[in-house]
XYZ file of C-alpha atoms in Angstrom:
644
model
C -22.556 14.392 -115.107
C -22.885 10.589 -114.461
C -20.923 8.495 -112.431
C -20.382 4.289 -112.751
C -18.434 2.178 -111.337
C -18.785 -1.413 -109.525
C -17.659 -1.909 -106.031
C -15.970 -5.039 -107.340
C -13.434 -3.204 -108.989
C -10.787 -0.518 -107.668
C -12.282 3.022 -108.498
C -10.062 4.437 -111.010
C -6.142 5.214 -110.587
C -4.208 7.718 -112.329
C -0.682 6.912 -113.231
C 2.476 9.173 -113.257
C 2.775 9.747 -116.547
C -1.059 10.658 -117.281
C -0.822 13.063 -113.938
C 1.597 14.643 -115.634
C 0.580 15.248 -118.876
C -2.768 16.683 -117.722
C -0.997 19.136 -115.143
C 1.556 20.524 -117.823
C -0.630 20.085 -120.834
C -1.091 23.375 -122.979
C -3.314 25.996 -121.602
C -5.712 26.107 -123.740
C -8.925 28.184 -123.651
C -11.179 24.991 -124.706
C -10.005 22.818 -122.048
C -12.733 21.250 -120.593
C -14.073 21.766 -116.563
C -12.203 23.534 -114.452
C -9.306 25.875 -115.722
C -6.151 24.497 -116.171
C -6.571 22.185 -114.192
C -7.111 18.317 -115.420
C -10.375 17.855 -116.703
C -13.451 15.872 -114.074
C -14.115 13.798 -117.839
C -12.831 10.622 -116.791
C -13.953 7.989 -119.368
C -14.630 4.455 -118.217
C -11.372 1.525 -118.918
C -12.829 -1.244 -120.315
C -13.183 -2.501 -117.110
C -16.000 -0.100 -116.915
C -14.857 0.769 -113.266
C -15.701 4.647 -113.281
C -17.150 6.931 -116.308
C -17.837 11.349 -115.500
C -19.750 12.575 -118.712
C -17.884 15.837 -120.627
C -21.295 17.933 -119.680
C -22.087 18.686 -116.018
C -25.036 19.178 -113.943
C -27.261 22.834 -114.834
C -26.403 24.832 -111.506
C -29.915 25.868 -111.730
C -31.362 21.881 -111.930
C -32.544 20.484 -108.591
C -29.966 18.267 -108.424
C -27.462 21.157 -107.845
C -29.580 22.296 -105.009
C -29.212 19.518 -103.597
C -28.959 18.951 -99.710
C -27.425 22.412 -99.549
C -30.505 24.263 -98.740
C -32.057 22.026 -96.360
C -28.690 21.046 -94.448
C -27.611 24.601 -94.192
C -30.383 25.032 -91.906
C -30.020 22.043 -90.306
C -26.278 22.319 -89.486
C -27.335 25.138 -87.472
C -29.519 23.042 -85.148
C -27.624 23.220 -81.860
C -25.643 20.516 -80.710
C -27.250 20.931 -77.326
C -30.187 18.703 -77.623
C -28.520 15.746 -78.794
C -25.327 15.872 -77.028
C -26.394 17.244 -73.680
C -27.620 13.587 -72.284
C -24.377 12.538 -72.458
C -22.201 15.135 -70.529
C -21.517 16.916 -67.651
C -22.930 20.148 -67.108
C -20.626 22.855 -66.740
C -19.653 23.324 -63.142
C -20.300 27.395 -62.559
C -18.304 27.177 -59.302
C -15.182 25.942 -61.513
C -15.004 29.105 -63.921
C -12.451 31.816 -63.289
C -12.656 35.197 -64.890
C -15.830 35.269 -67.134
C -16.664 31.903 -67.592
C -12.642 31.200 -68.630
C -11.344 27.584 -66.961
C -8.132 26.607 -65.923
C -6.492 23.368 -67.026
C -7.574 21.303 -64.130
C -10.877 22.824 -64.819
C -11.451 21.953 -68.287
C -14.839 19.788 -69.208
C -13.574 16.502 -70.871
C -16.029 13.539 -72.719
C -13.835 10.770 -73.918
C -16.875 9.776 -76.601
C -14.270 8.104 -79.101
C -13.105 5.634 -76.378
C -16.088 4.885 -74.702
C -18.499 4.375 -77.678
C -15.958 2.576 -80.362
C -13.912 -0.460 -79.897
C -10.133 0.049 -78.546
C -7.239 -1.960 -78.576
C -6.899 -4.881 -75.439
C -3.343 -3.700 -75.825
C -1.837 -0.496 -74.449
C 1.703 -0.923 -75.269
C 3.693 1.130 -78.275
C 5.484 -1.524 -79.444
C 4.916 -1.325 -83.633
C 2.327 -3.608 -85.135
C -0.964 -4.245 -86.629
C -3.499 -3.370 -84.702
C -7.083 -5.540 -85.725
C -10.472 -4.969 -84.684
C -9.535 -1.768 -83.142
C -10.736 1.897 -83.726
C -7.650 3.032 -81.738
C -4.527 2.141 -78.703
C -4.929 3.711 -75.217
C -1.052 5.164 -75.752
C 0.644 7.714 -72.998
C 3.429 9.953 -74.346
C 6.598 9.078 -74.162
C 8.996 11.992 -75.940
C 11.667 12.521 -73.954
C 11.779 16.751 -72.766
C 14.284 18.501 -71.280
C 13.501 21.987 -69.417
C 10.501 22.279 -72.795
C 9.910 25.437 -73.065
C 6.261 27.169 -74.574
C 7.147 28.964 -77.817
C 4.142 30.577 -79.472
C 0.580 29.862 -78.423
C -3.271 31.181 -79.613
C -5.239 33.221 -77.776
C -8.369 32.504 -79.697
C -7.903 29.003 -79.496
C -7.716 29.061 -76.233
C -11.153 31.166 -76.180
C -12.622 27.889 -77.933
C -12.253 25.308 -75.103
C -13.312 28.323 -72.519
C -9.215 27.894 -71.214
C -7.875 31.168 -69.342
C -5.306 32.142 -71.058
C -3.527 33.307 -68.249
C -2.739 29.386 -68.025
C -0.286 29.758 -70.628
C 2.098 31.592 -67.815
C 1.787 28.583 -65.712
C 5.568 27.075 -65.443
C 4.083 23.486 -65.927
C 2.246 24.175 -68.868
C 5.347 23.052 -71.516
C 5.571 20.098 -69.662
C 1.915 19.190 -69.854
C 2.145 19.951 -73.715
C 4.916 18.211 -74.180
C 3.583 15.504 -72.780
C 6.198 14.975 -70.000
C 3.364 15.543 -67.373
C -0.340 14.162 -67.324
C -3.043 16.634 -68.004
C -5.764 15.985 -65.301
C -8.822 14.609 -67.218
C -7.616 13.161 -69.979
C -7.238 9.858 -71.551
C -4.399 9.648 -74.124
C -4.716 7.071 -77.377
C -3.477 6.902 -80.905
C -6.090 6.317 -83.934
C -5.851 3.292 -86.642
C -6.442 4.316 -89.947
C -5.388 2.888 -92.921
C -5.102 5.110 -96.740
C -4.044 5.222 -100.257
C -0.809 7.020 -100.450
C 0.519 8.351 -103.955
C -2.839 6.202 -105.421
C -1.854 2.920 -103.820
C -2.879 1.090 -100.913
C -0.480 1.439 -97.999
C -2.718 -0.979 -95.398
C -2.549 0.162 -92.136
C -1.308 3.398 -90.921
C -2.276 5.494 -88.088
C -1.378 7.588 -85.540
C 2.188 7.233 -85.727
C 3.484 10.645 -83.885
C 0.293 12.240 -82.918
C -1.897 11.176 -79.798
C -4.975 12.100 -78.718
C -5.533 13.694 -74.845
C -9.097 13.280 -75.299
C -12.555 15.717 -76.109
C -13.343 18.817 -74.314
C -16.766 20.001 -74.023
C -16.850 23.993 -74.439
C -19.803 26.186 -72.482
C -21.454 26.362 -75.930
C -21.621 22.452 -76.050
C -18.986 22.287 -79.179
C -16.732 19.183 -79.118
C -12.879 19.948 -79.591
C -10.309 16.778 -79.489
C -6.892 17.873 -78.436
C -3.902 15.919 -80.042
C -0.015 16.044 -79.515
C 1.813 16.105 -82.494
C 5.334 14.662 -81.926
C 4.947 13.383 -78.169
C 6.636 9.656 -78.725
C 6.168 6.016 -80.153
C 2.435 4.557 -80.760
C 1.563 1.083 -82.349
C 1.222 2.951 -85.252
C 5.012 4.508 -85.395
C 6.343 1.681 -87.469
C 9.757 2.442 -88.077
C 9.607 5.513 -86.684
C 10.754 7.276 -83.415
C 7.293 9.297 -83.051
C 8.652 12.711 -82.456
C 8.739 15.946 -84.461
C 11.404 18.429 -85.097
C 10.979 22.307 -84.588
C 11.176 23.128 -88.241
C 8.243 20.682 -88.870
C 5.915 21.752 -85.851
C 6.498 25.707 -86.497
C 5.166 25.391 -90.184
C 2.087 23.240 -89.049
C 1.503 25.963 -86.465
C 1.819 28.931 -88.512
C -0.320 27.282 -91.118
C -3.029 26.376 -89.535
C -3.568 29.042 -87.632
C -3.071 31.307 -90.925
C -5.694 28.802 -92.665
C -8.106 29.728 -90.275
C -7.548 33.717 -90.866
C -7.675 33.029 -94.553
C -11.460 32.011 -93.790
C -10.515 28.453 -94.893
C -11.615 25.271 -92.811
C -8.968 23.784 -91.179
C -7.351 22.026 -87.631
C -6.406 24.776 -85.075
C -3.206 24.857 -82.953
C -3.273 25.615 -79.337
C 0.243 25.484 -78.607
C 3.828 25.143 -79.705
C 6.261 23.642 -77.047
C 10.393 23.003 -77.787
C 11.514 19.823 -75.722
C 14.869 20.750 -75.315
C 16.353 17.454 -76.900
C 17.869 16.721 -80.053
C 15.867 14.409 -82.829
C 17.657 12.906 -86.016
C 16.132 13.680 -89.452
C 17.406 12.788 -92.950
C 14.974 15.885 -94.338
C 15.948 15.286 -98.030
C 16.362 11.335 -97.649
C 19.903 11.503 -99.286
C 21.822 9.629 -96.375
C 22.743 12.876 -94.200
C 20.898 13.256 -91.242
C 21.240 15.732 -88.635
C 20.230 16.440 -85.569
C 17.281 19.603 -85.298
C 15.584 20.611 -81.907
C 12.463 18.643 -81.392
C 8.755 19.934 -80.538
C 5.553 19.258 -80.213
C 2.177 21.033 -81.332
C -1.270 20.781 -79.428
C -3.480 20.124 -82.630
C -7.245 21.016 -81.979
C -10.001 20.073 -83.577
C -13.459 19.130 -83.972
C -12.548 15.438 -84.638
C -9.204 14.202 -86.637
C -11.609 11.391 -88.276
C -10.556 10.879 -91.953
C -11.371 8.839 -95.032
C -8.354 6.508 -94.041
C -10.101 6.115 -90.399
C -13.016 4.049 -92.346
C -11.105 2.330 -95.140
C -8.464 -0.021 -92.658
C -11.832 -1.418 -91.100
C -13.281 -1.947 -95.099
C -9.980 -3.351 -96.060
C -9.984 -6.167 -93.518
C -13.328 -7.025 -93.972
C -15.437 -9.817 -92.139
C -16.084 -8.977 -88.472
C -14.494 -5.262 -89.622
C -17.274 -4.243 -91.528
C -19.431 -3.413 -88.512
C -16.787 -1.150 -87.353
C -17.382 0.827 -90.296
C -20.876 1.469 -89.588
C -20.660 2.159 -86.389
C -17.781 4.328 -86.894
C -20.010 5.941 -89.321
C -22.783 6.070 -86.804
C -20.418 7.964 -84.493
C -19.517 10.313 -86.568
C -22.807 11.378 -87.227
C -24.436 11.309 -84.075
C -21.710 13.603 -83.166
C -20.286 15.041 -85.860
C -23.471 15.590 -88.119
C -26.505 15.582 -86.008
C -28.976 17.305 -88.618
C -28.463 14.111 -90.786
C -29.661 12.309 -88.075
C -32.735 14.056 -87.590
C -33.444 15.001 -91.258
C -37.100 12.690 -92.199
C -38.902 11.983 -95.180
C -40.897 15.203 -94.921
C -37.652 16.996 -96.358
C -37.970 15.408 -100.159
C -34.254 15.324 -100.349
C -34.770 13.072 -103.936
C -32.927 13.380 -106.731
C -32.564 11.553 -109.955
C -29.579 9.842 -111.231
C -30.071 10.765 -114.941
C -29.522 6.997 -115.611
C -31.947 5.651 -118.828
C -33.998 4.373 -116.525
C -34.679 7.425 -114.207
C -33.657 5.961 -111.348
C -33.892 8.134 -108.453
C -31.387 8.837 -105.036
C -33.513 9.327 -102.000
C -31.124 10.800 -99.422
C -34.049 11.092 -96.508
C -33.893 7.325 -96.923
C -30.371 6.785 -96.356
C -28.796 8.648 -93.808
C -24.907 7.218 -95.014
C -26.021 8.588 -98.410
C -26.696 11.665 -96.894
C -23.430 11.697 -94.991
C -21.574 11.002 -98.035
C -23.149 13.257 -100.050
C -22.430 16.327 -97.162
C -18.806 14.794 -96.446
C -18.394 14.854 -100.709
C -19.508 18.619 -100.573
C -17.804 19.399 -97.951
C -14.306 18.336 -99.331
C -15.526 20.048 -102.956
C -16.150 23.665 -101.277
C -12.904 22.963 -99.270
C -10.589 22.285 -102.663
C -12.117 25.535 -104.242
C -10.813 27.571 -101.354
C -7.672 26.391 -101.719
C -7.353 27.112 -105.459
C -8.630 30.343 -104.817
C -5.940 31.544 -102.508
C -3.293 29.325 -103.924
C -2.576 27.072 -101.384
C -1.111 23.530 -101.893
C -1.286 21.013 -99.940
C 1.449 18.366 -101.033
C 0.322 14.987 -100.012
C -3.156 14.573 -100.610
C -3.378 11.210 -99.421
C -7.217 9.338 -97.937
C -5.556 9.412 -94.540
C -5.033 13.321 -95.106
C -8.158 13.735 -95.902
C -10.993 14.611 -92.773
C -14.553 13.949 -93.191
C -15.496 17.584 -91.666
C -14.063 19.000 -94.737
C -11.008 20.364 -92.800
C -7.289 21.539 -93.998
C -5.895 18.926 -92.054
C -1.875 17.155 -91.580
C 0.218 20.168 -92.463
C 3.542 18.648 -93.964
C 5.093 19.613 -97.195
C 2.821 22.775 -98.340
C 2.923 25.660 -99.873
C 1.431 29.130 -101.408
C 1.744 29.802 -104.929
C 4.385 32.935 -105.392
C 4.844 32.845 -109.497
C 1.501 31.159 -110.721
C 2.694 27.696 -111.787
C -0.265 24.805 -112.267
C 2.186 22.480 -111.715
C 3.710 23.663 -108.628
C 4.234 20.995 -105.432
C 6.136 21.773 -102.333
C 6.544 17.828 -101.948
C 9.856 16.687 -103.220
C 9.282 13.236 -103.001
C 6.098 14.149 -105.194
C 8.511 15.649 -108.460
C 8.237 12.667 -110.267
C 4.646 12.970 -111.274
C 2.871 15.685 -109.778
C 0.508 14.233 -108.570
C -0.495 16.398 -105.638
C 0.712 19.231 -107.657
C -1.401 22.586 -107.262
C -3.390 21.800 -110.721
C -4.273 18.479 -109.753
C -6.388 19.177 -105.944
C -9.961 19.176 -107.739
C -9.258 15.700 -109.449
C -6.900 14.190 -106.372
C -10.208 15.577 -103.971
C -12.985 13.612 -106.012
C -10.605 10.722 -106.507
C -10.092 10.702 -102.792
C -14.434 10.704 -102.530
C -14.500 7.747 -104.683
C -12.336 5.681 -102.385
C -14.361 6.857 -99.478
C -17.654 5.767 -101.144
C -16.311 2.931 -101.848
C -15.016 1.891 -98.524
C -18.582 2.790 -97.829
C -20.685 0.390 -100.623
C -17.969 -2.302 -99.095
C -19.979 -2.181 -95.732
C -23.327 -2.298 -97.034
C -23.991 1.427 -96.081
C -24.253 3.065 -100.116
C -25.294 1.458 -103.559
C -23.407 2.603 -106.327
C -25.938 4.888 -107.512
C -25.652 6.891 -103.945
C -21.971 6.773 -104.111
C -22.017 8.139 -108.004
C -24.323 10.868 -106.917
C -22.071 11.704 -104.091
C -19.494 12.330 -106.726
C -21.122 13.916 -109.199
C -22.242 16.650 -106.306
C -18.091 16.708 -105.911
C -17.828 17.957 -109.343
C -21.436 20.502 -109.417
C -20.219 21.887 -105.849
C -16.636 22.381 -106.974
C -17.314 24.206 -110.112
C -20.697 27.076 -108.216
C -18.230 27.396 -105.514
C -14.732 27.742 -107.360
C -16.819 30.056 -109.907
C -18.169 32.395 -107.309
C -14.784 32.738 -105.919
C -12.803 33.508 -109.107
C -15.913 35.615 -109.478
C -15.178 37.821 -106.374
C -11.573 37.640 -106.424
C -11.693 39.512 -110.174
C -14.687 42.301 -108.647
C -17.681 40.590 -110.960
C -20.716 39.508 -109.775
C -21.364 37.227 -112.622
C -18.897 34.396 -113.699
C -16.944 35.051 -116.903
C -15.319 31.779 -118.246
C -13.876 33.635 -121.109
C -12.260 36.332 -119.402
C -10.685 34.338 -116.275
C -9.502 31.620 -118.468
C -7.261 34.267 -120.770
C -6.747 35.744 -117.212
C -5.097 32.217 -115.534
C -3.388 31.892 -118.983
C -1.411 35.198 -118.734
C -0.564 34.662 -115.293
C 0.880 31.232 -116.086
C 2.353 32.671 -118.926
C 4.290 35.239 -117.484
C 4.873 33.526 -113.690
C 2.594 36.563 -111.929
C 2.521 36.300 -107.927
C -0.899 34.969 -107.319
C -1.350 36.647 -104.614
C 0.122 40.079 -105.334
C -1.465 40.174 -108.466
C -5.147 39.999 -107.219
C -4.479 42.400 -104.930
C -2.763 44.522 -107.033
C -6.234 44.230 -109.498
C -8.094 46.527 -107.765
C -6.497 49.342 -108.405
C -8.072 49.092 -111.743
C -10.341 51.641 -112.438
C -13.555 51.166 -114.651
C -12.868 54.002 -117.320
C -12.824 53.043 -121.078
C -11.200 56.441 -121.414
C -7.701 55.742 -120.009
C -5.067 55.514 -122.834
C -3.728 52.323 -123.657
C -0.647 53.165 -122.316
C -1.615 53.779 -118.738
C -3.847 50.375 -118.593
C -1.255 48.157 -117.097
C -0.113 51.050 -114.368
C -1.630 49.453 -111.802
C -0.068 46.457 -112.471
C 3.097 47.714 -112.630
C 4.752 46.201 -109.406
C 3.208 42.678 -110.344
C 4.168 42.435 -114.108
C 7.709 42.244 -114.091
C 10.082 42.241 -117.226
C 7.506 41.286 -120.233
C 8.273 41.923 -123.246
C 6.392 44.224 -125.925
C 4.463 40.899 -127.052
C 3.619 40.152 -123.470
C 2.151 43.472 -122.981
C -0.014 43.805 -125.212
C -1.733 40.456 -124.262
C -2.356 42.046 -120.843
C -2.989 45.745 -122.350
C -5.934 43.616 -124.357
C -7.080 41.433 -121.490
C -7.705 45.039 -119.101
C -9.486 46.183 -121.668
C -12.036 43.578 -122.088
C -11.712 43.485 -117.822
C -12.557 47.281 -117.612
C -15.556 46.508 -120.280
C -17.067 43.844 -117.514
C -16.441 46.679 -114.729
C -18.826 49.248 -116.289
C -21.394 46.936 -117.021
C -21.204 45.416 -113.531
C -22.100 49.489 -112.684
C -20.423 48.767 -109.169
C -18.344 51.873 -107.818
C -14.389 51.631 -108.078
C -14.426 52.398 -104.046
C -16.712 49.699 -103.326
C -15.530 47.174 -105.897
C -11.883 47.625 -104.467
C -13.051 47.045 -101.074
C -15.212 43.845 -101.572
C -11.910 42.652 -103.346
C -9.426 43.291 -100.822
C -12.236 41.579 -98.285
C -11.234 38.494 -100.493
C -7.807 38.648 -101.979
C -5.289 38.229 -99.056
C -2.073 41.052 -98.967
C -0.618 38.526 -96.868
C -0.564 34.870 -97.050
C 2.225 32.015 -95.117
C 5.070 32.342 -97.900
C 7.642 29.423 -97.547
C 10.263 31.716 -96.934
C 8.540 33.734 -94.429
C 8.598 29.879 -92.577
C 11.670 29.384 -92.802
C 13.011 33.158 -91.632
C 10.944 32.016 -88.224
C 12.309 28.640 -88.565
C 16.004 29.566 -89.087
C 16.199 32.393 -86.474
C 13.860 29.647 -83.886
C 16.877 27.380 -84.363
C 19.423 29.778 -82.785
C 16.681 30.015 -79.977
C 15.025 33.298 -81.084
C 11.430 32.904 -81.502
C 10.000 36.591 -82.245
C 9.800 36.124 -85.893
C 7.356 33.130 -85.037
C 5.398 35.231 -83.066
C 5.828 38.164 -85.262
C 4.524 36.235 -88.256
C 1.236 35.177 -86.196
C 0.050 38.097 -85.795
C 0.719 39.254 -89.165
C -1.199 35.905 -90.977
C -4.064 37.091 -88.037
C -5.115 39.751 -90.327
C -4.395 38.575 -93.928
C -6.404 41.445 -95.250
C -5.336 44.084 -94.097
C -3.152 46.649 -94.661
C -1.122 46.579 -91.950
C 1.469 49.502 -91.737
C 4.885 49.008 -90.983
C 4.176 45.049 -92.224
C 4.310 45.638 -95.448
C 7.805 43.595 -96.034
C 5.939 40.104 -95.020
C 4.079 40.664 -98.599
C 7.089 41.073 -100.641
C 8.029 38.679 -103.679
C 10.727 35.850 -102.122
C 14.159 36.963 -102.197
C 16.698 34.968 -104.395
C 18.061 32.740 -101.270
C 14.232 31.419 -100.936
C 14.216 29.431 -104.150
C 17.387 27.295 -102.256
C 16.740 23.392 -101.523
C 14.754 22.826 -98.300
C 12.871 26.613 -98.515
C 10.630 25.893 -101.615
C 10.390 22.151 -102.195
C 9.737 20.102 -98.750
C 10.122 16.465 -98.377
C 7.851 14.142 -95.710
C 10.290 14.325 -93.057
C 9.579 16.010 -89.889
């Protein structure tokens, strides 16, 4: 699998209409790469601006080991030795209660705003911002008697805060913003991105500022960001708040992300402000008034490909900030990349004609992009494998820690549809549709390297490795979980293609149905008859035709179960470890959201606790895995626009 493409030249765009032919083409068991979704063979324009061969790397070649072997071990180098020059030691006089802190307590390093350049500026008035990695910005959203809604415990564990401080009666007004948090130093990020596949300049922090870093006991770095807390440079046209509805499903989700085992932001908090803000939520000219909020986002760093392309785009003087935004990030964010050395051998050829060879040990950007590029491949494959989508896979949603990250208009697959998007204002062409994550996430790496080969830190050949390590990571890791989610040990491309064809076919629940599959036992003896038993409560109203398809494909299923000679106990187990019972159903959202509205925020809490244990049983819970009821599939439950 080769890569070209000049720096010259944009990468490679795909339009509407191609999007959506790939997303809804036929389902077809020779369609190339990854199944059903569009195929990694792009084939250069005659521009020549970006060319992926049909055949990919052998998983077993030393390319596909890559850095994964030597940075594994070196991610787990602590962060202790290279950070602890630069902070505070923790004070042992200030803990409370095993080593737990209270707010005033906490252990802040402002390392964004003291090592990269700000803005002279400090006012919110809308603008372009130059020169400038972010705006020194206070909140401003107005709050009346805010109230705290739903909040995590384990979150809380993470930055070493008591949680006893959630009982404090100041604490909605410090997450609101309305009061100053002692310690911190507030600012909004420029970033620029490709939105829908075109360049959209400068963006930014337009609703979301940043309190500032804490430093936890264990030396981890966690930024802390309100969501919704009033106007930054960045806001544009907009008034910089959030509404309820908005800030409850990027609560819920992230938090259920995390449970799911899938990297992602955290949420420490969910505060109402007790005022009113105006949203046109469909953009059809009838706004109304919802009850605004605000989120405490937390996370290792909300860094993302858009934070390094404004700087790229605006060249000149810029292109320093780029590498020393770069530098930042991995002095903090990727320390073993800084201290891997030539005695690792991380070399690896190209497969050009003329053997040309990628030495990552000599390159430490290469190195970065190559982990951020793997990173971002392993994250996609999670998210086909538990059906997630996340609806506006822009650069500036896209973090370079390989996070989940800017929860808007997403959504879990209920009936299996490739082309499935929970963004409305995404119908047209799909783009972001569920199908289309694998190619949107490498498409997104080739801007990224590019923004990179713009300031000097890649060559092409580094940034066409990256990407070709996009496609080889993408395809062992969504393998090995298509693997696991069916009970086999070895990948069977036959037998989960027909698999993803029948479910498509007949609108299964993803979700249900995996679960559902390990009931199955591994007897060749059971009639023909009684195969799709087990099934029962997921295959609903096929036809004779229909079921005999699946009566065939359990029968070549049970086939790979004997072979496999794993026991039916411990095969159902290892499945249910990885197929969730319950995962954050749109309409499950919107119960919280409608019954938070009229002030009643149980079912918020209620459904936290359930997405806490996505894999288990649960008694007594067993109504929050149900297929949606008929009122789900209404405007505004299913399909979500942008607005928020």
């Amino acid at each position: 699998m080769r890569f070209h493409f000049s720096p010259k030249t944009p990468l490679f765009s795909l339009s509407s209409s191609s999007i959506t032919s790939l997303c809804l083409r036929p389902f077809l068991p020779s369609a190339p790469k990854f199944p059903f979704y569009p195929s990694l063979a792009c084939h250069a324009s005659t521009s020549g601006n970006i060319r992926m061969d049909s055949t990919s790397p052998d998983p077993s070649s030393s390319s596909s080991v890559s850095v994964d072997s030597v940075a594994d071990g070196l991610k787990n180098q602590s962060l202790r030795e290279h950070d602890i020059s630069n902070n505070n030691n923790m004070n042992n006089e200030n803990k409370k209660n095993n080593g737990k802190l209270s707010l005033e307590d906490l252990n802040w390093d402002h390392s964004f705003v003291r090592e990269l350049p700000g803005d002279p500026r400090s006012d919110s008035i809308p603008r372009q911002v130059f020169h400038a990695c972010y705006t020194k910005v206070l909140p401003s959203a107005e709050v009346e008697n805010p109230k705290l809604v739903a909040w995590s415990d384990s979150v809380a564990d993470l930055l070493d805060l008591d949680p006893k401080e959630f009982e404090r009666p100041d604490f909605p007004l410090k997450f609101s913003g309305a009061s100053p948090l002692a310690g911190a130093v507030p600012y909004a990020q420029c970033y620029g991105g490709h939105q829908f596949g075109t360049w959209a300049g400068q963006l930014g922090d337009g609703r979301a500022i940043t309190l500032g870093e804490i430093m936890n006991s264990k030396l981890e770095r966690w930024e802390l960001q309100l969501k919704g807390a009033g106007k930054t440079p960045y806001s544009r046209f907009a008034d910089g708040l959030a509404v309820l509805r908005s800030s409850i499903r990027e609560y819920l989700c992230s938090e259920a992300m995390h449970f799911l085992g899938i990297p992602t932001t955290r949420a420490l908090c969910l505060v109402t402000t007790g005022k009113f803000v105006t949203r046109d939520m469909f953009y059809d000219g009838n706004p109304k008034d919802e009850p605004g909020a605000v989120v405490c986002r937390v996370s290792q760093s909300f860094l993302r490909f858009g934070s390094f392309q404004i700087h790229a785009s605006r060249g000149g003087e810029d292109l320093g900030i780029v590498r020393s935004l770069a530098d930042y990030a991995i002095r903090h964010h990727f320390p073993h990349i800084e201290n891997m050395s030539k005695s690792e051998s991380l070399s690896f050829s190209t497969g050009d004609n003329d053997q040309s060879v990628v030495d990552l040990t000599s390159n430490k950007y290469a190195a970065w992009t190559v982990e951020i590029a793997e990173r971002t491949a392993s994250l996609v494959a999670r998210w086909q494998g538990v059906g997630f989508t996340h609806g506006v896979l822009n650069t500036d949603n896209m973090s370079i820690l390989g996070l989940t990250i800017d929860y808007g208009p997403f959504g879990f697959l209920d009936a299996f549809d490739p082309s499935y998007t929970p963004n409305v204002t995404d119908l047209p062409g799909r783009r972001y549709c569920f199908a289309n994550q694998p190619d949107i996430g490498l498409w997104n790496i080739a801007q990224f390297a590019s923004t990179l080969m713009t300031a000097n830190l890649i060559s092409d050949q580094e940034a066409n490795y990256a990407m070709e390590r996009f496609g080889a990571k993408f395809m062992d890791d969504y393998q090995a979980i298509l693997s696991q989610k069916v009970g086999l040990q070895k990948y069977n491309k036959q037998l989960v293609n027909k698999l993803l064809s029948n479910l498509a076919v007949d609108k299964v629940d993803y979700t249900n149905f995996f679960r559902a599959l390990s009931n199955i036992k591994a007897d060749p003896s059971i009639p023909g008859d009684e195969l799709l038993v087990p099934l029962k409560a997921v295959l609903l109203d096929i036809g004779k035709e229909r079921k005999e398809a699946w009566t065939s494909w359990v029968q070549s299923y049970i086939q790979e179960l004997v072979a496999s000679g794993i026991s039916d106990e411990e095969r159902k187990a290892s499945m249910n470890s990885v197929n969730p019972k319950y995962v954050l159903r749109n309409y499950l959202c919107q119960s919280a959201i409608d019954a938070a509205e009229m002030g009643d925020f149980e079912e918020v809490r209620r459904l936290l606790k359930v997405m806490e244990r996505p894999y288990d049983e649960q008694p007594r819970m067993e109504k929050y895995a149900r297929l949606p009821p008929a009122w789900a599939y209404r405007p505004g439950v299913c399909m979500l626009s942008c607005s928020s």
